[in-house]
Short mmCIF file of C-alpha atoms (C1' of nucleotides) in Angstrom, two decimals:
data_model
loop_
_atom_site.label_atom_id
_atom_site.label_comp_id
_atom_site.label_asym_id
_atom_site.label_seq_id
_atom_site.Cartn_x
_atom_site.Cartn_y
_atom_site.Cartn_z
CA UNK G 103 -17.12 0.40 52.50
CA UNK G 104 -18.15 -2.10 54.66
CA UNK G 105 -21.18 -4.87 54.92
CA UNK G 106 -23.25 -3.19 56.12
CA UNK G 107 -25.36 -6.56 57.60
CA UNK G 108 -28.56 -5.71 56.53
CA UNK G 109 -29.89 -9.55 57.36
CA UNK G 110 -27.94 -12.50 58.10
CA UNK G 111 -29.46 -14.45 55.21
CA UNK G 112 -26.83 -16.42 53.63
CA UNK G 113 -27.43 -14.43 49.41
CA UNK G 114 -28.80 -11.32 50.62
CA UNK G 115 -24.82 -10.89 52.37
CA UNK G 116 -23.29 -12.59 49.57
CA UNK G 117 -25.40 -9.42 47.53
CA UNK G 118 -23.31 -7.11 49.52
CA UNK G 119 -20.04 -8.44 48.45
CA UNK G 120 -20.48 -8.71 44.43
CA UNK G 121 -24.38 -7.20 44.17
CA UNK G 122 -22.81 -4.17 42.74
CA UNK G 123 -21.98 -3.54 38.34
CA UNK G 124 -17.86 -4.58 39.09
CA UNK G 125 -16.64 -6.63 41.75
CA UNK G 126 -17.90 -10.07 39.83
CA UNK G 127 -16.25 -8.67 36.47
CA UNK G 128 -12.81 -7.70 38.17
CA UNK G 129 -13.01 -11.35 40.00
CA UNK G 130 -13.43 -12.52 36.45
CA UNK G 131 -10.62 -10.64 34.57
CA UNK G 132 -8.50 -11.89 37.45
CA UNK G 133 -9.59 -16.32 37.46
CA UNK G 134 -10.68 -16.53 33.56
CA UNK G 135 -8.67 -13.95 32.30
CA UNK G 136 -5.71 -14.27 34.12
CA UNK G 137 -5.01 -10.80 35.15
CA UNK G 138 -2.41 -9.91 38.22
CA UNK G 139 -2.01 -5.70 37.28
CA UNK G 140 -3.77 -2.72 37.76
CA UNK G 141 -3.32 -1.95 34.32
CA UNK G 142 -4.92 -5.59 33.03
CA UNK G 143 -6.74 -5.01 34.78
CA UNK G 144 -8.15 -0.85 33.28
CA UNK G 145 -7.54 -1.53 29.91
CA UNK G 146 -7.58 -5.67 29.48
CA UNK G 147 -10.81 -6.24 30.44
CA UNK G 148 -14.07 -5.83 27.42
CA UNK G 149 -16.62 -3.68 29.10
CA UNK G 150 -14.31 -0.91 30.03
CA UNK G 151 -13.88 -0.28 34.04
CA UNK G 152 -13.18 2.95 34.51
CA UNK G 153 -9.89 3.85 36.44
CA UNK G 154 -11.93 5.20 40.31
CA UNK G 155 -13.68 2.43 40.11
CA UNK G 156 -11.61 0.04 39.77
CA UNK G 157 -9.16 1.83 42.59
CA UNK G 158 -11.75 1.39 45.20
CA UNK G 159 -13.19 -1.91 43.79
CA UNK G 160 -9.74 -3.53 44.35
CA UNK G 161 -9.95 -1.95 48.14
CA UNK G 162 -12.80 -2.82 48.96
CA UNK G 163 -12.32 -5.82 47.02
CA UNK G 164 -9.12 -6.18 50.00
CA UNK G 165 -11.00 -4.88 52.68
CA UNK G 166 -13.96 -7.77 51.85
CA UNK G 167 -11.12 -11.12 51.82
CA UNK G 168 -11.12 -11.70 48.66
CA UNK G 169 -7.97 -9.83 47.73
CA UNK G 170 -4.68 -9.10 49.29
CA UNK G 171 -1.63 -6.67 47.58
CA UNK G 172 1.99 -7.59 46.70
CA UNK G 173 4.91 -5.51 45.60
CA UNK G 174 5.52 -7.42 42.17
CA UNK G 175 9.99 -7.89 42.37
CA UNK G 176 10.88 -7.17 39.38
CA UNK G 177 9.64 -3.79 39.02
CA UNK G 178 9.63 -1.11 42.29
CA UNK G 179 5.68 1.11 41.50
CA UNK G 180 4.15 -2.20 40.00
CA UNK G 181 1.66 -4.72 42.54
CA UNK G 182 0.72 -7.92 42.36
CA UNK G 183 -3.09 -9.30 42.91
CA UNK G 184 -3.78 -12.40 44.58
CA UNK G 185 -6.91 -14.33 44.49
CA UNK G 186 -8.05 -15.58 48.03
CA UNK G 187 -9.24 -18.69 48.74
CA UNK G 188 -11.69 -17.08 49.53
CA UNK G 189 -12.59 -15.12 45.86
CA UNK G 190 -11.22 -19.09 44.53
CA UNK G 191 -13.73 -20.83 45.88
CA UNK G 192 -15.97 -18.31 43.78
CA UNK G 193 -15.14 -20.87 40.22
CA UNK G 194 -18.83 -23.62 41.51
CA UNK G 195 -20.96 -19.68 41.00
CA UNK G 196 -19.21 -17.86 38.20
CA UNK G 197 -19.59 -21.40 36.69
CA UNK G 198 -22.94 -21.60 37.70
CA UNK G 199 -23.61 -17.91 36.35
CA UNK G 200 -22.32 -17.99 32.59
CA UNK G 201 -24.32 -21.32 32.32
CA UNK G 202 -27.75 -19.89 32.78
CA UNK G 203 -26.56 -16.77 30.60
CA UNK G 204 -24.89 -19.00 28.08
CA UNK G 205 -28.78 -19.99 27.94
CA UNK G 206 -31.01 -17.37 28.39
CA UNK G 207 -29.07 -14.08 27.86
CA UNK G 208 -27.89 -12.86 24.10
CA UNK G 209 -24.30 -14.19 24.46
CA UNK G 210 -21.50 -14.10 21.23
CA UNK G 211 -20.04 -16.95 21.07
CA UNK G 212 -16.81 -16.81 21.03
CA UNK G 213 -18.25 -15.29 24.79
CA UNK G 214 -19.53 -17.75 25.77
CA UNK G 215 -17.43 -20.59 24.83
CA UNK G 216 -15.33 -20.39 28.27
CA UNK G 217 -18.85 -21.02 29.98
CA UNK G 218 -19.86 -23.91 27.52
CA UNK G 219 -16.68 -25.39 28.50
CA UNK G 220 -16.73 -25.04 32.50
CA UNK G 221 -20.58 -26.96 31.47
CA UNK G 222 -19.18 -29.56 30.42
CA UNK G 223 -16.41 -30.29 32.45
CA UNK G 224 -19.03 -29.67 35.51
CA UNK G 225 -17.26 -30.53 38.77
CA UNK G 226 -14.26 -32.06 38.51
CA UNK G 227 -12.70 -29.27 36.18
CA UNK G 228 -14.28 -26.76 38.68
CA UNK G 229 -12.22 -28.52 41.16
CA UNK G 230 -9.49 -28.96 38.62
CA UNK G 231 -9.06 -25.43 37.97
CA UNK G 232 -9.20 -23.86 41.39
CA UNK G 233 -6.50 -26.55 42.20
CA UNK G 234 -4.69 -24.15 39.17
CA UNK G 235 -5.56 -20.70 41.42
CA UNK G 236 -4.41 -22.50 44.18
CA UNK G 237 -1.52 -23.11 43.19
CA UNK G 238 -0.58 -19.37 41.41
CA UNK G 239 -2.44 -17.41 44.22
CA UNK G 240 -1.66 -19.08 46.84
CA UNK G 241 1.62 -20.92 45.97
CA UNK G 242 0.25 -24.03 47.25
CA UNK G 243 1.23 -27.24 45.85
CA UNK G 244 -0.43 -28.28 42.61
CA UNK G 245 -1.91 -31.65 43.17
CA UNK G 246 -2.68 -32.80 38.87
CA UNK G 247 -0.87 -34.78 37.24
CA UNK G 248 1.70 -33.33 35.51
CA UNK G 249 1.59 -33.24 31.59
CA UNK G 250 -2.42 -31.85 31.42
CA UNK G 251 -3.09 -29.92 30.03
CA UNK G 252 -4.74 -26.44 32.39
CA UNK G 253 -8.12 -25.12 32.58
CA UNK G 254 -6.31 -21.98 30.63
CA UNK G 255 -4.90 -23.23 28.39
CA UNK G 256 -7.81 -25.06 27.39
CA UNK G 257 -9.94 -22.39 27.49
CA UNK G 258 -7.50 -20.35 25.29
CA UNK G 259 -7.62 -22.85 23.10
CA UNK G 260 -11.33 -22.67 22.72
CA UNK G 261 -12.04 -19.50 22.55
CA UNK G 262 -8.85 -19.20 19.36
CA UNK G 263 -11.12 -22.21 18.03
CA UNK G 264 -14.03 -20.41 18.06
CA UNK G 265 -12.31 -16.94 16.76
CA UNK G 266 -10.05 -18.91 13.92
CA UNK G 267 -13.72 -20.68 12.76
CA UNK G 268 -15.39 -17.59 12.58
CA UNK G 269 -12.68 -16.17 10.19
CA UNK G 270 -13.03 -19.16 7.95
CA UNK G 271 -16.61 -18.88 7.83
CA UNK G 272 -16.62 -15.20 6.50
CA UNK G 273 -13.85 -16.37 3.73
CA UNK G 274 -16.28 -18.93 2.15
CA UNK K 140 -34.43 -0.04 31.55
CA UNK K 141 -33.81 -2.97 30.24
CA UNK K 142 -30.01 -4.84 29.14
CA UNK K 143 -27.95 -2.88 27.48
CA UNK K 144 -24.74 -5.28 26.56
CA UNK K 145 -22.18 -3.96 27.77
CA UNK K 146 -20.69 -6.95 26.55
CA UNK K 147 -21.49 -10.39 25.12
CA UNK K 148 -20.43 -12.26 28.68
CA UNK K 149 -22.59 -14.78 30.12
CA UNK K 150 -21.06 -13.23 33.58
CA UNK K 151 -21.44 -10.02 32.45
CA UNK K 152 -24.91 -9.89 30.73
CA UNK K 153 -25.86 -11.79 34.41
CA UNK K 154 -25.03 -9.11 36.28
CA UNK K 155 -26.95 -6.92 34.29
CA UNK K 156 -29.94 -9.06 35.28
CA UNK K 157 -29.48 -8.94 39.04
CA UNK K 158 -26.19 -7.27 39.78
CA UNK K 159 -28.16 -4.83 41.60
CA UNK K 160 -28.74 -4.92 45.35
CA UNK K 161 -32.97 -6.21 45.27
CA UNK K 162 -33.61 -8.16 41.95
CA UNK K 163 -32.20 -11.16 43.69
CA UNK K 164 -33.12 -10.98 47.47
CA UNK K 165 -36.52 -10.27 45.41
CA UNK K 166 -36.92 -12.96 43.98
CA UNK K 167 -35.36 -15.59 46.89
CA UNK K 168 -38.40 -14.24 48.14
CA UNK K 169 -40.10 -15.51 45.58
CA UNK K 170 -38.79 -19.00 45.39
CA UNK K 171 -38.46 -19.77 49.14
CA UNK K 172 -40.72 -17.97 50.65
CA UNK K 173 -43.54 -17.82 48.11
CA UNK K 174 -43.83 -14.74 48.15
CA UNK K 175 -46.90 -13.86 45.07
CA UNK K 176 -48.30 -10.01 46.06
CA UNK K 177 -47.11 -7.18 46.04
CA UNK K 178 -47.61 -6.01 50.06
CA UNK K 179 -46.14 -9.38 50.53
CA UNK K 180 -43.13 -9.13 49.13
CA UNK K 181 -42.79 -5.46 50.25
CA UNK K 182 -44.06 -5.95 54.34
CA UNK K 183 -42.63 -10.01 54.27
CA UNK K 184 -38.92 -9.78 53.98
CA UNK K 185 -36.13 -9.25 55.99
CA UNK K 186 -34.33 -6.42 54.00
CA UNK K 187 -37.13 -3.77 54.15
CA UNK K 188 -37.58 -3.39 50.10
CA UNK K 189 -39.05 0.84 49.34
CA UNK K 190 -42.22 0.48 47.42
CA UNK K 191 -40.95 2.19 44.94
CA UNK K 192 -38.01 0.48 44.34
CA UNK K 193 -40.01 -2.69 44.86
CA UNK K 194 -42.24 -1.33 42.25
CA UNK K 195 -39.19 -0.59 39.33
CA UNK K 196 -38.11 -4.10 40.05
CA UNK K 197 -41.17 -5.86 39.20
CA UNK K 198 -41.32 -3.95 36.43
CA UNK K 199 -38.29 -4.17 35.12
CA UNK K 200 -37.93 -9.04 36.19
CA UNK K 201 -41.25 -8.43 33.42
CA UNK K 202 -39.55 -6.92 31.38
CA UNK K 203 -36.45 -8.88 31.14
CA UNK K 204 -39.16 -11.88 31.12
CA UNK K 205 -37.89 -13.47 34.99
CA UNK K 206 -41.64 -12.22 36.14
CA UNK K 207 -44.77 -12.51 34.87
CA UNK K 208 -48.45 -10.28 35.98
CA UNK K 209 -51.90 -11.27 36.17
CA UNK K 210 -54.22 -10.21 38.46
CA UNK K 211 -55.90 -11.97 41.00
CA UNK K 212 -59.71 -13.89 40.78
CA UNK K 213 -60.19 -13.54 43.73
CA UNK K 214 -59.68 -9.68 44.25
CA UNK K 215 -60.45 -7.27 42.00
CA UNK K 216 -56.85 -5.22 42.03
CA UNK K 217 -54.41 -7.58 43.85
CA UNK K 218 -51.99 -8.80 40.84
CA UNK K 219 -50.08 -11.96 41.22
CA UNK K 220 -46.84 -12.54 40.15
CA UNK K 221 -45.05 -15.63 38.76
CA UNK K 222 -41.91 -16.61 38.05
CA UNK K 223 -40.88 -17.71 35.08
CA UNK K 224 -38.74 -20.68 34.08
CA UNK K 225 -35.98 -18.46 33.81
CA UNK K 226 -36.21 -17.13 37.07
CA UNK K 227 -36.53 -20.76 38.12
CA UNK K 228 -33.75 -22.79 36.79
CA UNK K 229 -32.05 -19.61 39.24
CA UNK K 230 -32.65 -22.34 41.91
CA UNK K 231 -28.62 -23.47 41.06
CA UNK K 232 -27.87 -19.99 41.76
CA UNK K 233 -29.40 -19.56 44.64
CA UNK K 234 -27.86 -22.79 46.47
CA UNK K 235 -24.43 -22.26 45.04
CA UNK K 236 -24.57 -18.53 46.64
CA UNK K 237 -25.77 -19.76 49.92
CA UNK K 238 -23.51 -22.37 50.18
CA UNK K 239 -20.62 -19.98 50.02
CA UNK K 240 -21.41 -17.13 51.40
CA UNK K 241 -22.37 -19.84 54.55
CA UNK K 242 -19.16 -20.83 54.25
CA UNK K 243 -17.19 -16.96 54.33
CA UNK K 244 -20.08 -14.38 55.55
CA UNK K 245 -21.01 -13.58 58.93
CA UNK K 246 -24.37 -15.50 57.80
CA UNK K 247 -27.21 -16.16 61.25
CA UNK K 248 -27.89 -19.61 62.23
CA UNK K 249 -32.29 -19.18 61.45
CA UNK K 250 -31.31 -17.94 57.62
CA UNK K 251 -28.77 -20.18 57.00
CA UNK K 252 -30.99 -23.52 57.96
CA UNK K 253 -32.20 -23.24 54.28
CA UNK K 254 -28.57 -22.83 52.43
CA UNK K 255 -27.80 -26.21 54.25
CA UNK K 256 -31.06 -27.69 53.47
CA UNK K 257 -30.09 -27.14 49.80
CA UNK K 258 -26.33 -27.76 49.98
CA UNK K 259 -26.86 -31.41 51.41
CA UNK K 260 -29.78 -32.39 48.96
CA UNK K 261 -27.89 -31.15 46.06
CA UNK K 262 -28.70 -31.19 42.29
CA UNK K 263 -31.47 -33.89 43.16
CA UNK K 264 -33.38 -31.76 46.10
CA UNK K 265 -33.34 -28.42 43.60
CA UNK K 266 -34.25 -30.66 40.74
CA UNK K 267 -37.33 -31.03 42.97
CA UNK K 268 -37.96 -27.38 44.03
CA UNK K 269 -38.01 -26.24 40.48
CA UNK K 270 -40.64 -29.07 39.89
CA UNK K 271 -42.55 -28.22 42.39
CA UNK K 272 -42.23 -24.30 41.62
CA UNK K 273 -42.91 -25.82 38.24
CA UNK K 274 -46.32 -26.84 39.43
CA UNK K 275 -46.90 -23.50 41.27
CA UNK K 276 -46.10 -20.75 39.23
CA UNK K 277 -46.37 -22.40 35.38
CA UNK K 278 -49.15 -24.28 35.98
CA UNK K 279 -46.96 -27.74 35.19
CA UNK K 280 -47.52 -31.22 36.36
CA UNK K 281 -45.41 -32.55 38.91
CA UNK K 282 -43.90 -35.50 38.56
CA UNK K 283 -42.99 -35.64 42.22
CA UNK K 284 -44.04 -39.17 43.71
CA UNK K 285 -47.62 -38.20 46.21
CA UNK K 286 -46.35 -38.19 49.88
CA UNK K 287 -43.23 -37.32 49.64
CA UNK K 288 -43.04 -34.19 51.46
CA UNK K 289 -42.76 -30.84 49.54
CA UNK K 290 -38.93 -29.48 49.48
CA UNK K 291 -40.61 -26.07 51.13
CA UNK K 292 -41.95 -28.27 53.72
CA UNK K 293 -39.22 -29.05 54.03
CA UNK K 294 -37.32 -25.48 54.40
CA UNK K 295 -39.76 -24.28 56.79
CA UNK K 296 -39.30 -27.48 58.97
CA UNK K 297 -35.78 -27.46 59.09
CA UNK K 298 -36.11 -23.56 60.03
CA UNK K 299 -38.92 -23.70 63.48
CA UNK K 300 -36.20 -26.30 64.16
CA UNK K 301 -33.76 -24.13 64.83
CA UNK K 302 -35.54 -21.25 66.21
CA UNK K 303 -37.50 -24.50 68.78
CA UNK K 304 -33.98 -25.25 69.24
CA UNK K 305 -32.60 -22.18 69.80
CA UNK K 306 -35.33 -20.65 72.44
CA UNK K 307 -35.23 -24.07 74.49
CA UNK K 308 -31.46 -23.38 75.03
CA UNK K 309 -32.22 -20.10 75.68
CA UNK K 310 -34.15 -21.46 78.34
CA UNK K 311 -32.05 -23.43 79.53
"C1'" DT T 34 -74.75 4.00 53.22
"C1'" DG T 35 -70.12 4.98 55.66
"C1'" DC T 36 -66.20 4.29 56.66
"C1'" DA T 37 -61.10 2.58 57.76
"C1'" DA T 38 -58.61 -0.72 56.41
"C1'" DC T 39 -55.85 -3.14 52.18
"C1'" DT T 40 -55.07 -3.25 46.98
"C1'" DG T 41 -51.10 -1.81 44.16
"C1'" DA T 42 -47.98 1.26 42.93
"C1'" DT T 43 -46.31 7.74 42.21
"C1'" DT T 44 -44.09 11.72 42.69
"C1'" DG T 45 -41.77 14.43 45.96
"C1'" DC T 46 -36.63 15.19 47.26
"C1'" DA T 47 -32.04 14.33 49.33
"C1'" DA T 48 -27.84 11.39 49.81
"C1'" DA T 49 -25.16 7.87 47.32
"C1'" DA T 50 -23.18 5.67 43.73
"C1'" DT T 51 -21.69 5.83 38.93
"C1'" DG T 52 -18.84 7.24 35.26
"C1'" DC T 53 -15.74 9.77 32.59
"C1'" DA T 54 -11.48 12.70 31.92
"C1'" DA T 55 -7.55 15.25 33.53
"C1'" DT T 56 -4.31 14.70 35.81
"C1'" DC T 57 -0.77 12.89 40.24
"C1'" DG T 58 3.87 11.91 41.60
"C1'" DG T 59 7.21 8.49 41.18
"C1'" DA T 60 9.79 3.84 38.27
"C1'" DT T 61 11.66 3.19 34.64
"C1'" DT T 62 12.97 2.85 29.78
"C1'" DG T 63 15.31 5.08 25.15
"C1'" DC Z 135 16.77 14.05 29.94
"C1'" DA Z 136 12.69 13.42 28.05
"C1'" DA Z 137 9.13 9.98 26.93
"C1'" DT Z 138 6.02 6.74 29.02
"C1'" DC Z 139 5.15 4.00 32.22
"C1'" DC Z 140 3.14 2.83 37.11
"C1'" DG Z 141 -1.10 2.93 40.05
"C1'" DA Z 142 -4.13 5.15 41.42
"C1'" DT Z 143 -6.73 10.90 42.84
"C1'" DT Z 144 -9.25 14.51 41.97
"C1'" DG Z 145 -13.39 17.29 40.08
"C1'" DC Z 146 -17.98 17.35 38.04
"C1'" DA Z 147 -21.57 16.35 35.69
"C1'" DT Z 148 -25.29 12.78 35.59
"C1'" DT Z 149 -28.18 8.60 37.13
"C1'" DT Z 150 -29.49 5.67 40.50
"C1'" DT Z 151 -30.79 4.76 45.01
"C1'" DG Z 152 -33.29 5.08 49.41
"C1'" DC Z 153 -37.68 7.12 52.87
"C1'" DA Z 154 -42.15 9.06 53.58
"C1'" DA Z 155 -45.89 10.70 52.18
"C1'" DT Z 156 -49.17 10.15 49.12
"C1'" DC Z 157 -52.94 8.27 45.49
"C1'" DA Z 158 -56.60 6.51 43.42
"C1'" DG Z 159 -59.80 2.45 43.39
"C1'" DT Z 160 -61.33 -2.41 45.82
"C1'" DT Z 161 -62.78 -4.44 49.76
"C1'" DG Z 162 -65.25 -6.13 54.75
"C1'" DC Z 163 -67.53 -4.41 57.70
"C1'" DA Z 164 -71.05 -1.79 61.42
#
DNA sequence: TGCAACTGATTGCAAAATGCAATCGGATTG
DNA sequence: CAATCCGATTGCATTTTGCAATCAGTTGCA
């Protein structure tokens, strides 16, 4: 289930990592949704992944070096998954993918608001977000000045603003 | 074979477009390799796609609006495939994918030199390249000043420089 | 005129991946 | 001590993929 090296082209090799239906969805939920546990990923995502596929992909992503697994100290049978630096540096790719999809595909407003925020913020915001992820997942010291709202807070606020506005619009 | 809208998330929808093993490879060969005919794509790529898969993906990419097909006036049964604007704007994604793969995956130098050039050139070079692609595939007037070396020429020159250096190194 | 080579595909078939539902043993909660 | 939650695993039907062979129409050349 590891890489089979169809060719040494970077685009081909990248595709061998997440050129399937689920790997990038799982990483999206971990990066943007903050999901760390099996059940969160299983029930939390809109798309509804099957548990056997999830188990298989988590294993595969660990073998490829994108995730690590550790025991959750608070709960003996709970495992906590962490992003590695390799996975965290996917943020710019996710941002570009989101920006492209927003332009060309029938995205829904609630779900594309995050992509819009990331697009507007540009590389500086991506860097801040990666810094936060390194802090959460790798225990690295955060470089962002205290008091700055986190990117995840901004993402959540933007999402809820859209939902609230939509609810209001249906009342009118 | 069209999009099934598992969810309206931009990343999910993007994955439904090219979250398979071949679609992005075909687009890569058209964008970077300048391939326009069935046989060029079939025999030209390093990875070796099967003809039925190629036919299926070309059809699918046309249905999704990423490619168009036209008769080649010089040859009654030759078809010429063109990139649409939707496909041309994948260049930044390709660049980011290449940059990521170059850092984290066992790429070969000959095949990653293009990714390196695109990374070093940054967004201005991507824009120039997209402009050239619009000229080639959509018949748009080119905005790049005359005399400027095309990006494809630069890509080719960089590739051949690596190959030549490697050949020399084995002689020494 | 004849024929080989080339054009964009199509067909048949085996193997692999996917999706779904049910289930597992251990841990925790009430 | 029963119910629930934990990260998975199993069995099975469906779908997708990969490979080899083949297709009919077109072209170049003798």
